[in-house]
mmCIF file of C-alpha atoms in Angstrom:
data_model
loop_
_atom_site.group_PDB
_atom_site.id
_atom_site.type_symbol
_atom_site.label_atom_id
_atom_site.label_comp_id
_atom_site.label_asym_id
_atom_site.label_seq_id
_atom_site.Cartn_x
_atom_site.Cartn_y
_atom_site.Cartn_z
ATOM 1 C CA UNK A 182 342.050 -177.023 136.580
ATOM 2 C CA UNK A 183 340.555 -177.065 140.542
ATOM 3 C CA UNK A 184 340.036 -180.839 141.358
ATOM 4 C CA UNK A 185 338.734 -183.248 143.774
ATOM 5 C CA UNK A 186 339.927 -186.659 143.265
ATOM 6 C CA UNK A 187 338.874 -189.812 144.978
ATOM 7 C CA UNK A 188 341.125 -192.366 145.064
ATOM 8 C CA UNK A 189 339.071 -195.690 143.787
ATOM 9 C CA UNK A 190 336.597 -195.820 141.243
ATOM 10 C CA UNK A 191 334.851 -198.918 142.041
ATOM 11 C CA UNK A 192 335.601 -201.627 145.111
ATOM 12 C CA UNK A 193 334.362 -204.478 146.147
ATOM 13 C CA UNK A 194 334.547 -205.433 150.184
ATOM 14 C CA UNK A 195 333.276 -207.848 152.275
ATOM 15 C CA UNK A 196 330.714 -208.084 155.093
ATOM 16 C CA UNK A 197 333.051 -206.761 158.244
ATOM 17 C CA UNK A 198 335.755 -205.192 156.475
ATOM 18 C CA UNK A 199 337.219 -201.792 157.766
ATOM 19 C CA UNK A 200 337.111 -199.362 154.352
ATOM 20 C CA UNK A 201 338.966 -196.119 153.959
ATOM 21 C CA UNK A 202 337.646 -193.891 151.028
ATOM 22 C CA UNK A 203 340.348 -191.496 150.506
ATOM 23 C CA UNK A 204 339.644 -187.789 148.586
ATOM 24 C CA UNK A 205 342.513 -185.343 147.914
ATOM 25 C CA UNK A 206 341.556 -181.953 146.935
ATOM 26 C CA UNK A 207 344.025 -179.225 145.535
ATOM 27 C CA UNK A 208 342.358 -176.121 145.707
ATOM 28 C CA UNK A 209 342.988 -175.338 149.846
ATOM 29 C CA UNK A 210 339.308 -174.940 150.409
ATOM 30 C CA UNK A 211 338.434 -175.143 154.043
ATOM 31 C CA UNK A 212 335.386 -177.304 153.881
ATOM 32 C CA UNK A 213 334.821 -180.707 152.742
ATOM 33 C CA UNK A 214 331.989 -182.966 152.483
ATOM 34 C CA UNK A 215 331.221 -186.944 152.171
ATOM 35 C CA UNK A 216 327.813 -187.516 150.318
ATOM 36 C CA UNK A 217 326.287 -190.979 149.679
ATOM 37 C CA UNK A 218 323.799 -191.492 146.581
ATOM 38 C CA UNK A 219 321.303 -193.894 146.138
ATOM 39 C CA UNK A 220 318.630 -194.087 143.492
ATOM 40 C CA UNK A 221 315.062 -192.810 144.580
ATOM 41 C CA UNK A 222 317.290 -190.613 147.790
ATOM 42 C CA UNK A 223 319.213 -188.174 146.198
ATOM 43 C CA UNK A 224 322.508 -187.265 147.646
ATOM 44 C CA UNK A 225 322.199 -187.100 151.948
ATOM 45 C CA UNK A 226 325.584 -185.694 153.878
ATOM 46 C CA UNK A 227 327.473 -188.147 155.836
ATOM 47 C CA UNK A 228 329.930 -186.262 157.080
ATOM 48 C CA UNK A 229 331.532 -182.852 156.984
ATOM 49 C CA UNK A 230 334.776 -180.566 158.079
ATOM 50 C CA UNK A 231 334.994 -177.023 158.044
ATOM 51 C CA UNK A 232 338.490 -177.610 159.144
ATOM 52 C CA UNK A 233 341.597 -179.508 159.490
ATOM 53 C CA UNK A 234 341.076 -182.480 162.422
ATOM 54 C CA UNK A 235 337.117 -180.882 162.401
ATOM 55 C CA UNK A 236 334.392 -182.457 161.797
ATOM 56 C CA UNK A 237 330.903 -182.852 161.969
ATOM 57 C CA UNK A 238 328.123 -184.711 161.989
ATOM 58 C CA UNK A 239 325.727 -184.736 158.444
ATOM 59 C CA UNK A 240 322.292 -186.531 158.433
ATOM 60 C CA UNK A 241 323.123 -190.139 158.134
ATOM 61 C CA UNK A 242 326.514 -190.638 160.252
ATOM 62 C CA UNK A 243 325.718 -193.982 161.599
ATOM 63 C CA UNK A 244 328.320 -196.655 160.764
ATOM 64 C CA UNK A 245 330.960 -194.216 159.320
ATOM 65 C CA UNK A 246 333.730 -191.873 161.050
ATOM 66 C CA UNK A 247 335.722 -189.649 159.300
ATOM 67 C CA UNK A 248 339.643 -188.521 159.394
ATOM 68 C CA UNK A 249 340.954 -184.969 158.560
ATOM 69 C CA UNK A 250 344.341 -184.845 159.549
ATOM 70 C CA UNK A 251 345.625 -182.236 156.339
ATOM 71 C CA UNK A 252 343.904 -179.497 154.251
ATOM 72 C CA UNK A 253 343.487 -181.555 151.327
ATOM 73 C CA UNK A 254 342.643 -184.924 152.851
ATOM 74 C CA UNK A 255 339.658 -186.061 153.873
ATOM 75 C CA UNK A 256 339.366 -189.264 154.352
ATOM 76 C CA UNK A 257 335.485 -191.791 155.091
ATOM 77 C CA UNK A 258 336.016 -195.115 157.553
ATOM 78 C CA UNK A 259 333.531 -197.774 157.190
ATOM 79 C CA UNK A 260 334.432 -199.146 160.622
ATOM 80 C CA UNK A 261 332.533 -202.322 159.597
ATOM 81 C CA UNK A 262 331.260 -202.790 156.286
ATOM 82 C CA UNK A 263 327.923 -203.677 155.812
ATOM 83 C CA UNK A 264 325.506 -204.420 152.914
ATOM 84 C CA UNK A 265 323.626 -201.755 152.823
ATOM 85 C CA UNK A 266 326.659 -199.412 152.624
ATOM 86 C CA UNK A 267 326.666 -200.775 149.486
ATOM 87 C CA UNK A 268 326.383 -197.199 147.295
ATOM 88 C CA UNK A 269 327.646 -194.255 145.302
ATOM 89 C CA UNK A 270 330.152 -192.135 148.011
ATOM 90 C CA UNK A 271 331.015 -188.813 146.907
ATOM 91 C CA UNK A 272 333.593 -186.584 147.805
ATOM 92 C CA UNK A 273 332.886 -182.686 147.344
ATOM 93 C CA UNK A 274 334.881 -179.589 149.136
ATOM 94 C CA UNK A 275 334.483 -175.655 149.380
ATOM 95 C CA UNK A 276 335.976 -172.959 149.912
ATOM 96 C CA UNK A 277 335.618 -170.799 153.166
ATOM 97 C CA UNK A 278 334.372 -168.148 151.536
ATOM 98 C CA UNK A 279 331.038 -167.740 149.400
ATOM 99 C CA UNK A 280 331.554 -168.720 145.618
ATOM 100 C CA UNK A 281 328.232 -169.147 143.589
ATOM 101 C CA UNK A 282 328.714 -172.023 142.223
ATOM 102 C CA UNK A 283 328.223 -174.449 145.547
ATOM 103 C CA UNK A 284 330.578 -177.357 146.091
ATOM 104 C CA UNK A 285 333.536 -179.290 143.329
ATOM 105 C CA UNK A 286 332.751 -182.989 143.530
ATOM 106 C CA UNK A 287 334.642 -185.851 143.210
ATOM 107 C CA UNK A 288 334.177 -188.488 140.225
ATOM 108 C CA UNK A 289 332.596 -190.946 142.897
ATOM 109 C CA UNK A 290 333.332 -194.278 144.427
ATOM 110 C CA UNK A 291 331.106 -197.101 143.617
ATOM 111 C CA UNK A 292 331.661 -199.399 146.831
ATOM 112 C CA UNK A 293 329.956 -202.833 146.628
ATOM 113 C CA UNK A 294 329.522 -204.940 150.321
ATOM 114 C CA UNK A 295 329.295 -208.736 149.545
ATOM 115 C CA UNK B 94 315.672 -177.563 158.096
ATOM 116 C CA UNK B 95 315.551 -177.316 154.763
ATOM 117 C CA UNK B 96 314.391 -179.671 152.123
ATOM 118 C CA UNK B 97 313.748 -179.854 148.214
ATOM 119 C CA UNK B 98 311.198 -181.525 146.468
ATOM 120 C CA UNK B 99 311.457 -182.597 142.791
ATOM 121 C CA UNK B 100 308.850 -184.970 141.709
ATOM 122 C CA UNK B 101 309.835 -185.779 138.369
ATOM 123 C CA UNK B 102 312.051 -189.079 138.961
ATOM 124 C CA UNK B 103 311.753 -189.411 134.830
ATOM 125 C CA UNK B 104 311.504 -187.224 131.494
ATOM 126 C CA UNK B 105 311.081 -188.062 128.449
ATOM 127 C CA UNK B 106 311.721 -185.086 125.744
ATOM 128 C CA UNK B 107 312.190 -184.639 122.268
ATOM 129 C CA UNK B 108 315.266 -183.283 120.740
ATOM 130 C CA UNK B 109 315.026 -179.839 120.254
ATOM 131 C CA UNK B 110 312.124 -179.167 122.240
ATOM 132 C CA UNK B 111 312.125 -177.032 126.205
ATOM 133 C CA UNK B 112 312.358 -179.198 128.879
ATOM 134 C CA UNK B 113 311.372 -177.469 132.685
ATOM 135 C CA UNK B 114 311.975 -179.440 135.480
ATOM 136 C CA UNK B 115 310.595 -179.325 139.149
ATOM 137 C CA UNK B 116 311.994 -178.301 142.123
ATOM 138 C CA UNK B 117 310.488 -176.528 145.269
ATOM 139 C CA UNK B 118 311.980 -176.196 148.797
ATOM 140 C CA UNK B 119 311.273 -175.273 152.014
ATOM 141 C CA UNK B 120 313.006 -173.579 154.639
ATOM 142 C CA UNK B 121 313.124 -171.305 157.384
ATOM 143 C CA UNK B 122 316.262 -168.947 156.184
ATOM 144 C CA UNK B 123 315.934 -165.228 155.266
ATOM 145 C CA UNK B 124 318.389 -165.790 153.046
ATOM 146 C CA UNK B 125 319.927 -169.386 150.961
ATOM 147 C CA UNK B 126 321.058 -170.680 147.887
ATOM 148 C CA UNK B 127 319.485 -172.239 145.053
ATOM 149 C CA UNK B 128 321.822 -174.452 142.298
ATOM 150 C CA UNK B 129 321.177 -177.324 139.684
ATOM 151 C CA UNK B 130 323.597 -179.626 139.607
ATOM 152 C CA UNK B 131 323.904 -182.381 136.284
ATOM 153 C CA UNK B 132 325.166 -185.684 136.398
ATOM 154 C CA UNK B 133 325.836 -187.720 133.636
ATOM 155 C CA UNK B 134 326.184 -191.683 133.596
ATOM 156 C CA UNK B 135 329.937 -190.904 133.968
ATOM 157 C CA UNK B 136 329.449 -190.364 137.467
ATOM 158 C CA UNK B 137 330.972 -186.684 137.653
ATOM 159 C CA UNK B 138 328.629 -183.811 139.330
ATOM 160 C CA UNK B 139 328.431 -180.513 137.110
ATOM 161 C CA UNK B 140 327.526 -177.336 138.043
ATOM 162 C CA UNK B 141 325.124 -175.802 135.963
ATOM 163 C CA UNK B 142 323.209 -172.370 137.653
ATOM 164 C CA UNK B 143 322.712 -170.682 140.745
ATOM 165 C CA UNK B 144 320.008 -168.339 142.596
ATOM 166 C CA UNK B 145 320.444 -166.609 145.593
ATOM 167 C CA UNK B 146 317.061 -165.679 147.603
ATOM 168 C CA UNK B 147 317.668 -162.047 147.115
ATOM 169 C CA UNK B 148 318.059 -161.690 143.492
ATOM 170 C CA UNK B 149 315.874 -159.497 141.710
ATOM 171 C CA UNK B 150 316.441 -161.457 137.878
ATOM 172 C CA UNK B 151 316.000 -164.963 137.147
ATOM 173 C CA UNK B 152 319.408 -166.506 136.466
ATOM 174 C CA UNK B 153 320.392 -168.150 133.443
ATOM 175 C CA UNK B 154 323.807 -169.596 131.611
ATOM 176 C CA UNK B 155 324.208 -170.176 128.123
ATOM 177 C CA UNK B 156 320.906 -173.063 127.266
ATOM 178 C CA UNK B 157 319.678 -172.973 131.118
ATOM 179 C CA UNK B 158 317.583 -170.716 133.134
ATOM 180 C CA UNK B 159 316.082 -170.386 136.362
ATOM 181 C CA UNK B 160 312.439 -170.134 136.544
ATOM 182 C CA UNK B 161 312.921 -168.580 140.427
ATOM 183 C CA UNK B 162 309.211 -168.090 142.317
ATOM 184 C CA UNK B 163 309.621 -166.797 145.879
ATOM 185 C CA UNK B 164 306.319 -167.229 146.633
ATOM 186 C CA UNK B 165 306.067 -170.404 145.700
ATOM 187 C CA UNK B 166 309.053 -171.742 146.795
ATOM 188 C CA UNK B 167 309.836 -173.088 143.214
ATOM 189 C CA UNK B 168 313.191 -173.367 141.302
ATOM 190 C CA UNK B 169 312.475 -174.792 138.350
ATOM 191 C CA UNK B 170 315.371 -175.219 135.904
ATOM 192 C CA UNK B 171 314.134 -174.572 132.119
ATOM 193 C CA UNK B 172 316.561 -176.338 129.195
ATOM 194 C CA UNK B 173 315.806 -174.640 125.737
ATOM 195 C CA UNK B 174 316.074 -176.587 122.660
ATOM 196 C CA UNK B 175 317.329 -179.964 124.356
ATOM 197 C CA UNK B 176 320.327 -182.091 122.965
ATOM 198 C CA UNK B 177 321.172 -185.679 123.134
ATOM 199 C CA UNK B 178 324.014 -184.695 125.557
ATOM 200 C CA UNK B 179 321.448 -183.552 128.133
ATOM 201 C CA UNK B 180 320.491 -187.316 128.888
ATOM 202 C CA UNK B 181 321.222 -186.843 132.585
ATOM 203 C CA UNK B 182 320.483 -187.025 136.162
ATOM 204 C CA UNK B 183 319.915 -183.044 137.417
ATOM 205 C CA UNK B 184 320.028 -182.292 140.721
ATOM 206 C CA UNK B 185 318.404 -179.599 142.645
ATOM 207 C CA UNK B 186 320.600 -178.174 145.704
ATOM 208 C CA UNK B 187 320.362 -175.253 148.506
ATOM 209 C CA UNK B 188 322.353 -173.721 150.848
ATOM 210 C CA UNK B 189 321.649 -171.638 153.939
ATOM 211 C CA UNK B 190 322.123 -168.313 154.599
ATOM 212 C CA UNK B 191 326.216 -168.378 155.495
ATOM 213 C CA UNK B 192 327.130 -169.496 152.273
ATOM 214 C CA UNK B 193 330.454 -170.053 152.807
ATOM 215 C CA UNK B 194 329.913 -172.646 155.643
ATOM 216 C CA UNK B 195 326.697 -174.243 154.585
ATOM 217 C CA UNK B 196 325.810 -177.731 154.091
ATOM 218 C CA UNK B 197 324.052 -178.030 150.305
ATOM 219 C CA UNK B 198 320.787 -180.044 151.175
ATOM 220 C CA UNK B 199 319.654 -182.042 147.806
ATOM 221 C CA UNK B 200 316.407 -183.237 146.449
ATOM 222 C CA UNK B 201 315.869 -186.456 144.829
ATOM 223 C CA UNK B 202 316.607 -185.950 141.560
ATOM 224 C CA UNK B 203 314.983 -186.233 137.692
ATOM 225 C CA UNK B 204 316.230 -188.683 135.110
ATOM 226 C CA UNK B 205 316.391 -187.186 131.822
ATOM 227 C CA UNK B 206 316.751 -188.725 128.524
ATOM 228 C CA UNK B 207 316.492 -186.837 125.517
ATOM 229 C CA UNK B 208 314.931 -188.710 122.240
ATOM 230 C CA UNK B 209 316.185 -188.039 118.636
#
């Protein structure tokens, strides 16, 4: 079974903490994406690669950088956590070419800034 | 730039009975993607249908269908005879025309909750 795991469920960090959200996925696609939801928003794109050590820019970038050093890493840096990071993050990749079915998601990390 | 519109944040249905919910988008592409996505309180994002722009048929799997109106710019997503287990968030996607590379923009999302 294809799978994109993130590796925390729920954390808590505080106010000024560097945070690495870490996603594996095993099923080589080329692309993969960082998403944040919040209720009432939707899901909006953080960050995305096409490849490996790519990446680019989604519609909310500010406070976050991203690392894709292998395939089936991709990995989201809170450089400085702040409260209103405070949200759902979810992981999601694809493959390079067209599949109907969109993107495989992650189960989601619920990050909490105190 | 594309967006999508549903403006449904909540539903309340009956078991058993149809449930259609919104969704319209804009964009500038010849050609993109349409795809409901359903999330349960789990967390987990599940695939449930796609549309592309050039399809002649409304798409459906299994319990869901399409309701896909080009001139209108809707893509309504019709549930027959609902279940408890569709108590859910769905989520209304699309892609752009290079489908392999494309960013999937979402809308807002609708809160369902099915009532025995």
């Amino acid at each position: 079974d294809v799978k994109v795991t993130q590796s925390s469920r729920y954390l808590v960090k505080r106010t000024g903490e560097k945070v690495f959200l870490e996603c594996v996925q095993d099923m080589d696609h080329e692309n993969m994406f960082w998403y944040r939801q919040d209720p009432g928003l939707g899901l909006r794109l953080i960050y995305f690669s096409y490849d490996v050590k790519m990446k680019e820019k989604g519609d909310i970038p500010e406070g976050y950088s991203v690392s894709r050093e292998k395939k089936e890493r991709f990995s989201l840096i809170l450089e400085s956590a702040s409260t209103n990071q405070t949200s759902m993050y979810l992981c999601a990749s694809s493959p390079g070419t067209f599949l109907n079915y969109g993107y495989t998601f992650g189960s989601g990390t619920r990050l909490t800034v105190v | 730039a594309q967006k999508i519109t549903q403006t449904q944040p909540g539903m309340f249905v009956q078991e058993k009975e149809a449930v259609t919910l919104d969704c319209t988008y804009d964009t500038s592409d010849p050609s993109y993607g349409l795809f409901w996505y359903k999330q349960p309180s789990s967390g987990e994002m599940i695939f449930l249908i796609y549309q592309g722009s050039y399809d002649q048929q409304n798409a459906t799997e299994g319990r869901y269908s399409l309701n896909f109106q080009k001139a209108r710019k809707s893509a309504n997503l019709v549930i027959s005879a609902s279940q408890l287990g569709d108590s859910a968030m769905y989520f209304c996607a699309m892609s752009g025309a290079n489908f392999g590379n494309e960013k999937l923009t979402f809308g807002t999302g609708t809160r369902l909750t099915i009532i025995p």
